[in-house]
Protein backbone atom coordinates (compact mmCIF):
# COMPACT_ATOMS: atom_id res chain seq x y z
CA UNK A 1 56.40 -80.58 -44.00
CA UNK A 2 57.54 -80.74 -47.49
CA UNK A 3 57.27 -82.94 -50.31
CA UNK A 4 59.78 -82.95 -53.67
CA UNK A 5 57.92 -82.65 -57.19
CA UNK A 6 59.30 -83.05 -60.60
CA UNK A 7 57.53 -79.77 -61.31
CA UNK A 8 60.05 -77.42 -60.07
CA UNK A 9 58.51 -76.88 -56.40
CA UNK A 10 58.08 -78.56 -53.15
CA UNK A 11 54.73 -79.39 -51.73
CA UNK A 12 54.69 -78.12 -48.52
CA UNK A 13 51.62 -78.12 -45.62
CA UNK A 14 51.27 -75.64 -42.86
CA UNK A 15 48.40 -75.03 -40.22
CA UNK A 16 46.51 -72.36 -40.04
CA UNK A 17 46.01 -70.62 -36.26
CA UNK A 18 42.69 -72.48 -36.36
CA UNK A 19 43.95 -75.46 -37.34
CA UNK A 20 43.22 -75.72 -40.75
CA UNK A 21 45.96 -77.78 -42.91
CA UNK A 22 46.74 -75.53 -46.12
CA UNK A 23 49.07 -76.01 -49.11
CA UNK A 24 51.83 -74.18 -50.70
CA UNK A 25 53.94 -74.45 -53.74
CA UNK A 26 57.68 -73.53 -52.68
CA UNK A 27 60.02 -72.79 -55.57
CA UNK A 28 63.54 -72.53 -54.66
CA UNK A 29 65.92 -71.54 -56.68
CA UNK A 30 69.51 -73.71 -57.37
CA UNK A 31 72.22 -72.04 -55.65
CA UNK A 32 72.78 -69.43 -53.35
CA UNK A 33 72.48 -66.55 -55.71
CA UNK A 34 68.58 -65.48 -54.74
CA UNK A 35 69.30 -65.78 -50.68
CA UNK A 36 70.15 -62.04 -50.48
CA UNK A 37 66.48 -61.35 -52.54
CA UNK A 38 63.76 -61.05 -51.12
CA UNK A 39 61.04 -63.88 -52.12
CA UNK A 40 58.07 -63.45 -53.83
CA UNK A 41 54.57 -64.73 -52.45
CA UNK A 42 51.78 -65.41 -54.82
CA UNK A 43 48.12 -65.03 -53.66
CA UNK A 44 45.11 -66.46 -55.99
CA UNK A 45 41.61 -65.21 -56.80
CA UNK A 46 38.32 -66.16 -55.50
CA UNK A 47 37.77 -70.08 -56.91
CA UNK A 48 41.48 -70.46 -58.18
CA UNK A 49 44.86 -71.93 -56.81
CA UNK A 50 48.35 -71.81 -56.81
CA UNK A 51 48.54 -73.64 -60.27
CA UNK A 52 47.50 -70.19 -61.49
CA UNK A 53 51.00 -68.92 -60.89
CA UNK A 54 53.11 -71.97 -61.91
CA UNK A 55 54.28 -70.98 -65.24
CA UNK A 56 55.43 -67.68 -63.58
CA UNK A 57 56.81 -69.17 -60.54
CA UNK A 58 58.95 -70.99 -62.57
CA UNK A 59 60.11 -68.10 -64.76
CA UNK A 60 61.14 -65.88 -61.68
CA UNK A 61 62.81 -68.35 -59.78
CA UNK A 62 64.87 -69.33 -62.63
CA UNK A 63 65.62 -66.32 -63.52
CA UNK A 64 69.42 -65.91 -64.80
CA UNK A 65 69.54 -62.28 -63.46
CA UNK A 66 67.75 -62.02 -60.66
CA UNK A 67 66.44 -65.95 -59.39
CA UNK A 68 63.77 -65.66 -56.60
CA UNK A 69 62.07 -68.04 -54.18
CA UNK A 70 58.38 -68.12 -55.07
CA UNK A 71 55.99 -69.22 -52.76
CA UNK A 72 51.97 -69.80 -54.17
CA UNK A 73 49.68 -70.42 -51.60
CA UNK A 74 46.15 -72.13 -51.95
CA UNK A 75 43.33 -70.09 -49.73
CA UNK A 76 41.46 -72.49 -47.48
CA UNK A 77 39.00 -74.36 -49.51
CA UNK A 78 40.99 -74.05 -52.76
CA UNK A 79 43.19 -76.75 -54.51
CA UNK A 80 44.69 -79.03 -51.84
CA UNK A 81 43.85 -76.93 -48.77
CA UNK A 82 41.34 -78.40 -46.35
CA UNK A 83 37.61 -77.19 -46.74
CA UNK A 84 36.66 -75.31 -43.82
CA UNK A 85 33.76 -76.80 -42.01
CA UNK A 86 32.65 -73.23 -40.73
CA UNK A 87 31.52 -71.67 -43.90
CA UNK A 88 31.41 -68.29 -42.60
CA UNK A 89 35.44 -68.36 -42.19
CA UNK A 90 35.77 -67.70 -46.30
CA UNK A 91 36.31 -64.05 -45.89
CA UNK A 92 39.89 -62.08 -46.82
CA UNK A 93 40.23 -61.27 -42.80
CA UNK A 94 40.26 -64.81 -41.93
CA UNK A 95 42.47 -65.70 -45.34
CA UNK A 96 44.53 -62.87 -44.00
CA UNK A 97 45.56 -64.24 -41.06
CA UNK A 98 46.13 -67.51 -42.97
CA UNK A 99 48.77 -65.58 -44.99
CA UNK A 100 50.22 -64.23 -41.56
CA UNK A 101 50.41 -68.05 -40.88
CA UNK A 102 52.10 -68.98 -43.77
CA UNK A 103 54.92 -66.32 -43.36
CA UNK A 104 55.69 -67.80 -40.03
CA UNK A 105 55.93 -71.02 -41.03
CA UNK A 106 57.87 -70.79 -44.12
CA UNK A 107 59.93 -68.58 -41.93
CA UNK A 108 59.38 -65.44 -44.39
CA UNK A 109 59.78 -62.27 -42.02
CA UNK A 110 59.82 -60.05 -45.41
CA UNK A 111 58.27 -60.49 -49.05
CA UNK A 112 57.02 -59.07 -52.08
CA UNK A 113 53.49 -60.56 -52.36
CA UNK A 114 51.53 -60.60 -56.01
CA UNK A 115 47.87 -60.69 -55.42
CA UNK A 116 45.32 -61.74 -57.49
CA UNK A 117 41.82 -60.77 -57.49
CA UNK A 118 40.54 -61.74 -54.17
CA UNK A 119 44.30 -62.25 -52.92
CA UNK A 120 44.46 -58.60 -53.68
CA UNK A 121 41.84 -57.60 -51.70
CA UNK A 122 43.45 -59.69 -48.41
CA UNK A 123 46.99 -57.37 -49.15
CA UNK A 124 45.16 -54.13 -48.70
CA UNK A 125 43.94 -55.73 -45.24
CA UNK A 126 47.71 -57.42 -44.72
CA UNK A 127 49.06 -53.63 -45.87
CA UNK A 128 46.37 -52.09 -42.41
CA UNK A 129 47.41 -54.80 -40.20
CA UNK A 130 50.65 -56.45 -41.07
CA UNK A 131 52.68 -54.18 -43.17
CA UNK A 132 56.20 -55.49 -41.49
CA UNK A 133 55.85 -58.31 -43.83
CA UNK A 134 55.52 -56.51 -46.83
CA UNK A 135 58.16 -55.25 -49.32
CA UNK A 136 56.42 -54.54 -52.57
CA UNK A 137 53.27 -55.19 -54.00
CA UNK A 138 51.74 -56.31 -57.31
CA UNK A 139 47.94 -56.09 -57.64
CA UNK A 140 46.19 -57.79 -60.56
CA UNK A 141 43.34 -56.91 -61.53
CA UNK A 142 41.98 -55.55 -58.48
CA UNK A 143 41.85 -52.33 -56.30
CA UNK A 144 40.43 -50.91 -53.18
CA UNK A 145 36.51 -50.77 -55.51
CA UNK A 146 35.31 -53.39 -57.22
CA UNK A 147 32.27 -53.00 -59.79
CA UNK A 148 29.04 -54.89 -58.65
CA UNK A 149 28.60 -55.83 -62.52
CA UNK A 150 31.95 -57.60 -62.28
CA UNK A 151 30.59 -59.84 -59.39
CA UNK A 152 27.97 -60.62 -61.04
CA UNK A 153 29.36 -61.90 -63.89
CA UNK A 154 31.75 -63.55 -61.58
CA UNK A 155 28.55 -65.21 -59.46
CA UNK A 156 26.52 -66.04 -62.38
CA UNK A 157 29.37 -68.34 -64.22
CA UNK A 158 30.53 -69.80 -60.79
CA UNK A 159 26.34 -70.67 -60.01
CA UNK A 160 26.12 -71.80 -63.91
CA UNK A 161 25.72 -75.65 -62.94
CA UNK A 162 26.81 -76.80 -65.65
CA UNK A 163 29.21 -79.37 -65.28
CA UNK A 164 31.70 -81.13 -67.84
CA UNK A 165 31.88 -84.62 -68.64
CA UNK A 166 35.48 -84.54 -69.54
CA UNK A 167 38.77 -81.76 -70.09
CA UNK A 168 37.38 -81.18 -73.55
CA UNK A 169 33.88 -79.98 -72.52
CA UNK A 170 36.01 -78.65 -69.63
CA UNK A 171 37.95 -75.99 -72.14
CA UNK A 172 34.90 -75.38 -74.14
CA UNK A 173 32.97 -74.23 -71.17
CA UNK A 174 36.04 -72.02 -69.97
CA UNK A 175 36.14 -70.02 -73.38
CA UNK A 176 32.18 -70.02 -73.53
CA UNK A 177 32.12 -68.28 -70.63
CA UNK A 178 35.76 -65.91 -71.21
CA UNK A 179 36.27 -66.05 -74.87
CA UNK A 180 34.97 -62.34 -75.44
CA UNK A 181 37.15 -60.65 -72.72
CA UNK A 182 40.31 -63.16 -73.18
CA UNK A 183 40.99 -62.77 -76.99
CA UNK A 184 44.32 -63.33 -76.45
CA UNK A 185 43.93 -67.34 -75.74
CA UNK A 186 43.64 -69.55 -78.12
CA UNK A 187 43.43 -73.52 -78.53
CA UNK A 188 45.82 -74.99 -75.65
CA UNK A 189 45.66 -71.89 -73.97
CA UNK A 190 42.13 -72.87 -72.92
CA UNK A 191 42.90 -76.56 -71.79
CA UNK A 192 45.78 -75.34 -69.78
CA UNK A 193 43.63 -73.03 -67.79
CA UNK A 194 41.05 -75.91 -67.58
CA UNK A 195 43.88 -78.11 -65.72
CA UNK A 196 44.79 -75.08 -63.42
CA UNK A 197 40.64 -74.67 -62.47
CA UNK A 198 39.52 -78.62 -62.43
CA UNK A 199 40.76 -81.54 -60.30
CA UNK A 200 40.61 -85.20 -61.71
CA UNK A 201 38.84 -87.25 -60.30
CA UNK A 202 38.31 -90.93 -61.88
CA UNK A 203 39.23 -89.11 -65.20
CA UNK A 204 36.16 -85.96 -64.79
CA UNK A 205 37.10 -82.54 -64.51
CA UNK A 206 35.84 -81.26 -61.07
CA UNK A 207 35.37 -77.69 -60.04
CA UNK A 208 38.97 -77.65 -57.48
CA UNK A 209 37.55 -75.32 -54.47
CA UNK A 210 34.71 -75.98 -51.92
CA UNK A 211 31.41 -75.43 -53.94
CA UNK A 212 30.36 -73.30 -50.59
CA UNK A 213 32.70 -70.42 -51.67
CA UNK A 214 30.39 -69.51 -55.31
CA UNK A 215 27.12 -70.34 -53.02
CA UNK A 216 28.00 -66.94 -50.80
CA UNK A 217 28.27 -65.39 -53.78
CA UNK A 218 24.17 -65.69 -53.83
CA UNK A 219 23.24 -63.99 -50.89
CA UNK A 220 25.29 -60.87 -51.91
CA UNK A 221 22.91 -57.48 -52.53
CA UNK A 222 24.27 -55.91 -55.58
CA UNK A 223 21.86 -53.43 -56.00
CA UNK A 224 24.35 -52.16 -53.02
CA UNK A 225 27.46 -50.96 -53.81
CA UNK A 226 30.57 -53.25 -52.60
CA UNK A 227 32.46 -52.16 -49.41
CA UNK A 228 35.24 -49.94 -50.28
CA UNK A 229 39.09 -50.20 -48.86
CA UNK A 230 40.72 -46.85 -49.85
CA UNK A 231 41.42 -46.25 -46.49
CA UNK A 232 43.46 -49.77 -46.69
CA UNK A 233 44.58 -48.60 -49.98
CA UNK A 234 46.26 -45.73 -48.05
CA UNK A 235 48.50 -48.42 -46.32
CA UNK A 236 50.02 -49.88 -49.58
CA UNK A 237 50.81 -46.08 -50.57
CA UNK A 238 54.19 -46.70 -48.94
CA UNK A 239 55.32 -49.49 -50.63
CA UNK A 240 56.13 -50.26 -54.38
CA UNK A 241 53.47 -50.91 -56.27
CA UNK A 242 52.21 -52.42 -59.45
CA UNK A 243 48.38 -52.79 -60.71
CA UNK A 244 47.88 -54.97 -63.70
CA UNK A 245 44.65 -54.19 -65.47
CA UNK A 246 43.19 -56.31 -67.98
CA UNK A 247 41.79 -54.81 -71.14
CA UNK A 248 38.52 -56.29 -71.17
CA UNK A 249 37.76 -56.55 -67.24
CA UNK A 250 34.87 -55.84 -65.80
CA UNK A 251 35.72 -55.48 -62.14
CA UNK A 252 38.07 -52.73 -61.55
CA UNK A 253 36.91 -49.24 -63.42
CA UNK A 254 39.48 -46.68 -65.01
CA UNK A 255 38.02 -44.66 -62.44
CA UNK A 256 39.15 -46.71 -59.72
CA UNK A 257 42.60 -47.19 -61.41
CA UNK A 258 42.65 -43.12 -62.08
CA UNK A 259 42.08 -42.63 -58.23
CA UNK A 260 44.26 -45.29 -57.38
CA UNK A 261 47.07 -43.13 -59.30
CA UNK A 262 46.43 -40.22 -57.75
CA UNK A 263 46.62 -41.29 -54.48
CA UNK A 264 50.26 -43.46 -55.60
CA UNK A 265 51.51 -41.55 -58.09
CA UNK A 266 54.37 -43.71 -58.29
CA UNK A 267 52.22 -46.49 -59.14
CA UNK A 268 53.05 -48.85 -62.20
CA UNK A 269 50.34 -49.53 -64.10
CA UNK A 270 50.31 -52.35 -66.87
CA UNK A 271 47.85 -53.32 -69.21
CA UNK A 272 46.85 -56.90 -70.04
CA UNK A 273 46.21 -56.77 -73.42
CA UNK A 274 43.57 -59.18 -74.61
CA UNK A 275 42.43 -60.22 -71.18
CA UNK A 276 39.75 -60.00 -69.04
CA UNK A 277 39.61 -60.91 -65.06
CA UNK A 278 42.00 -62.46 -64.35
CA UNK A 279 44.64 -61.97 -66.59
CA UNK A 280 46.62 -64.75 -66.54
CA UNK A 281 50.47 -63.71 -65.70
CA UNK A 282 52.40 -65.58 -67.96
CA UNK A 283 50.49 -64.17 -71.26
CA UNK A 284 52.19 -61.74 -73.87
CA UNK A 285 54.66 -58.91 -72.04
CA UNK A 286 53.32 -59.23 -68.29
CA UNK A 287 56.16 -61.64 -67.27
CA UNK A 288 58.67 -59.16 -68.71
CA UNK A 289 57.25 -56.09 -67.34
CA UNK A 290 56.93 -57.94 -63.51
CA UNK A 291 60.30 -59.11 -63.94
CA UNK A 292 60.96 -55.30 -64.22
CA UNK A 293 59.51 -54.18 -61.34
CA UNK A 294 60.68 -56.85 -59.31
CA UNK A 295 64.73 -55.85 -60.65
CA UNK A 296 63.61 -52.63 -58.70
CA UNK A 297 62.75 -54.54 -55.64
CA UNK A 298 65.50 -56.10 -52.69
């Protein structure tokens, strides 16, 4: 079903294949000038939602070149998804399938998918198992290794428990915790990631995913290395592809993005200057230079 919002999309629902009730931000463009593109589906980190991608979203579809549907999906447990009473089903093979889902419902037999993070990590699995529904690909700030220092950092602000008492102490604590890798945000820049992170509720900022998704994060062993997906990787080698790196990351190495090169040498790498992980799409030249690669794209 779908609901109209003053914000440019439509607030749609769809059930998973287990039944799960998950959200989507559908962004049409007016007219018929995108039908003959192919649309573009937006996939979110670990903790984050579609909000992430609304400033974006908005830019592509209204687009006076090139106008595409966008379609950002919220991963079960995030934003207005349903928590998932079986914990153990927040993993990118079950999230996977929930993208599968989402495709048939929307009725999308064909997409280029931007993947975030975590959402990157389920298109390398999508790319093994489902590569039909993929077009082109644009990875941010992820690969097929991810640094164990990264997580931790990652695990470590998710576990802080420190919570804020309103969106002021909510911004604070954002650029606290990011100001040294995102140098390239500034004042607003911090509350408007704030209201993309937090729900309101009776006028508090509250964390927007199920608090059971940072708790797994505890039980990881990183004095292992994490599982590697290069031989996923070697399923996106067919398609277009994109990596957006940010400067000051700490989860994706230039070794990894080196490798990942070699084994796509057509691969089109950007760098997000100023940012860490995530960089946030709609900063500096990234819009521009995915607008780009998308002009390349059906």
């Amino acid at each position: 079903m779908a609901n109209m919002d003053a914000g440019g999309f439509q607030e749609r629902y769809y059930s998973s294949a287990d039944g799960l009730t998950l959200y989507a931000r559908d962004y049409r463009p007016e007219g018929p000038a995108a039908a003959e593109r192919l649309p573009v589906i937006c996939l979110p980190g670990l903790t984050r939602n579609s909000r992430d991608f609304h400033p974006l979203a908005l830019r592509l579809c209204r687009d006076e070149t090139g106008p595409r549907r966008v379609i950002a999906l919220d991963s079960r447990g995030r934003g207005n998804s349903a928590w998932d009473e079986n914990k153990a089903n927040y993993n990118i093979a079950v999230e996977a399938g929930d993208i599968i889902a989402a495709c048939a419902a929307f009725g999308i037999e064909r997409a280029i998918f931007i993947g975030t993070s975590r959402g990157g990590l389920i298109l390398h699995l999508i790319a093994a198992t489902r590569p039909d529904l993929l077009d082109a690909v644009i990875l941010n700030d992820i690969g097929p290794a991810i640094e164990a220092g990264g997580l931790l950092l990652i695990r470590d602000y998710l576990n802080s428990g420190r919570k804020p008492a309103d969106w002021r102490e909510a911004a604070d604590i954002l650029q606290e915790n990011h100001g040294a890798s995102f140098t390239a945000l500034a004042g607003e820049d911090w509350r408007e990631m704030a209201l993309a992170l937090y729900r309101d509720i009776g006028g508090r900022p509250v964390a927007d995913f199920d608090p059971a998704i940072a708790e797994a994060l505890r039980s990881v062993d990183f004095s292992q290395p994490p599982p590697e997906l290069w031989e996923q990787f070697e399923s996106l080698s067919r398609f277009p592809l994109m990596l957006i790196r940010g400067e000051n990351t700490a989860l994706i190495s230039k070794e990894t993005v080196e490798e990942m090169v070699r084994r796509h040498p057509s691969l089109i790498l950007h760098a997000a200057q100023g940012q860490g992980h995530a960089p946030l799409l709609h900063f500096g030249n990234i819009p521009a230079a995915i607008g780009a690669f998308l002009a390349s794209c059906r």
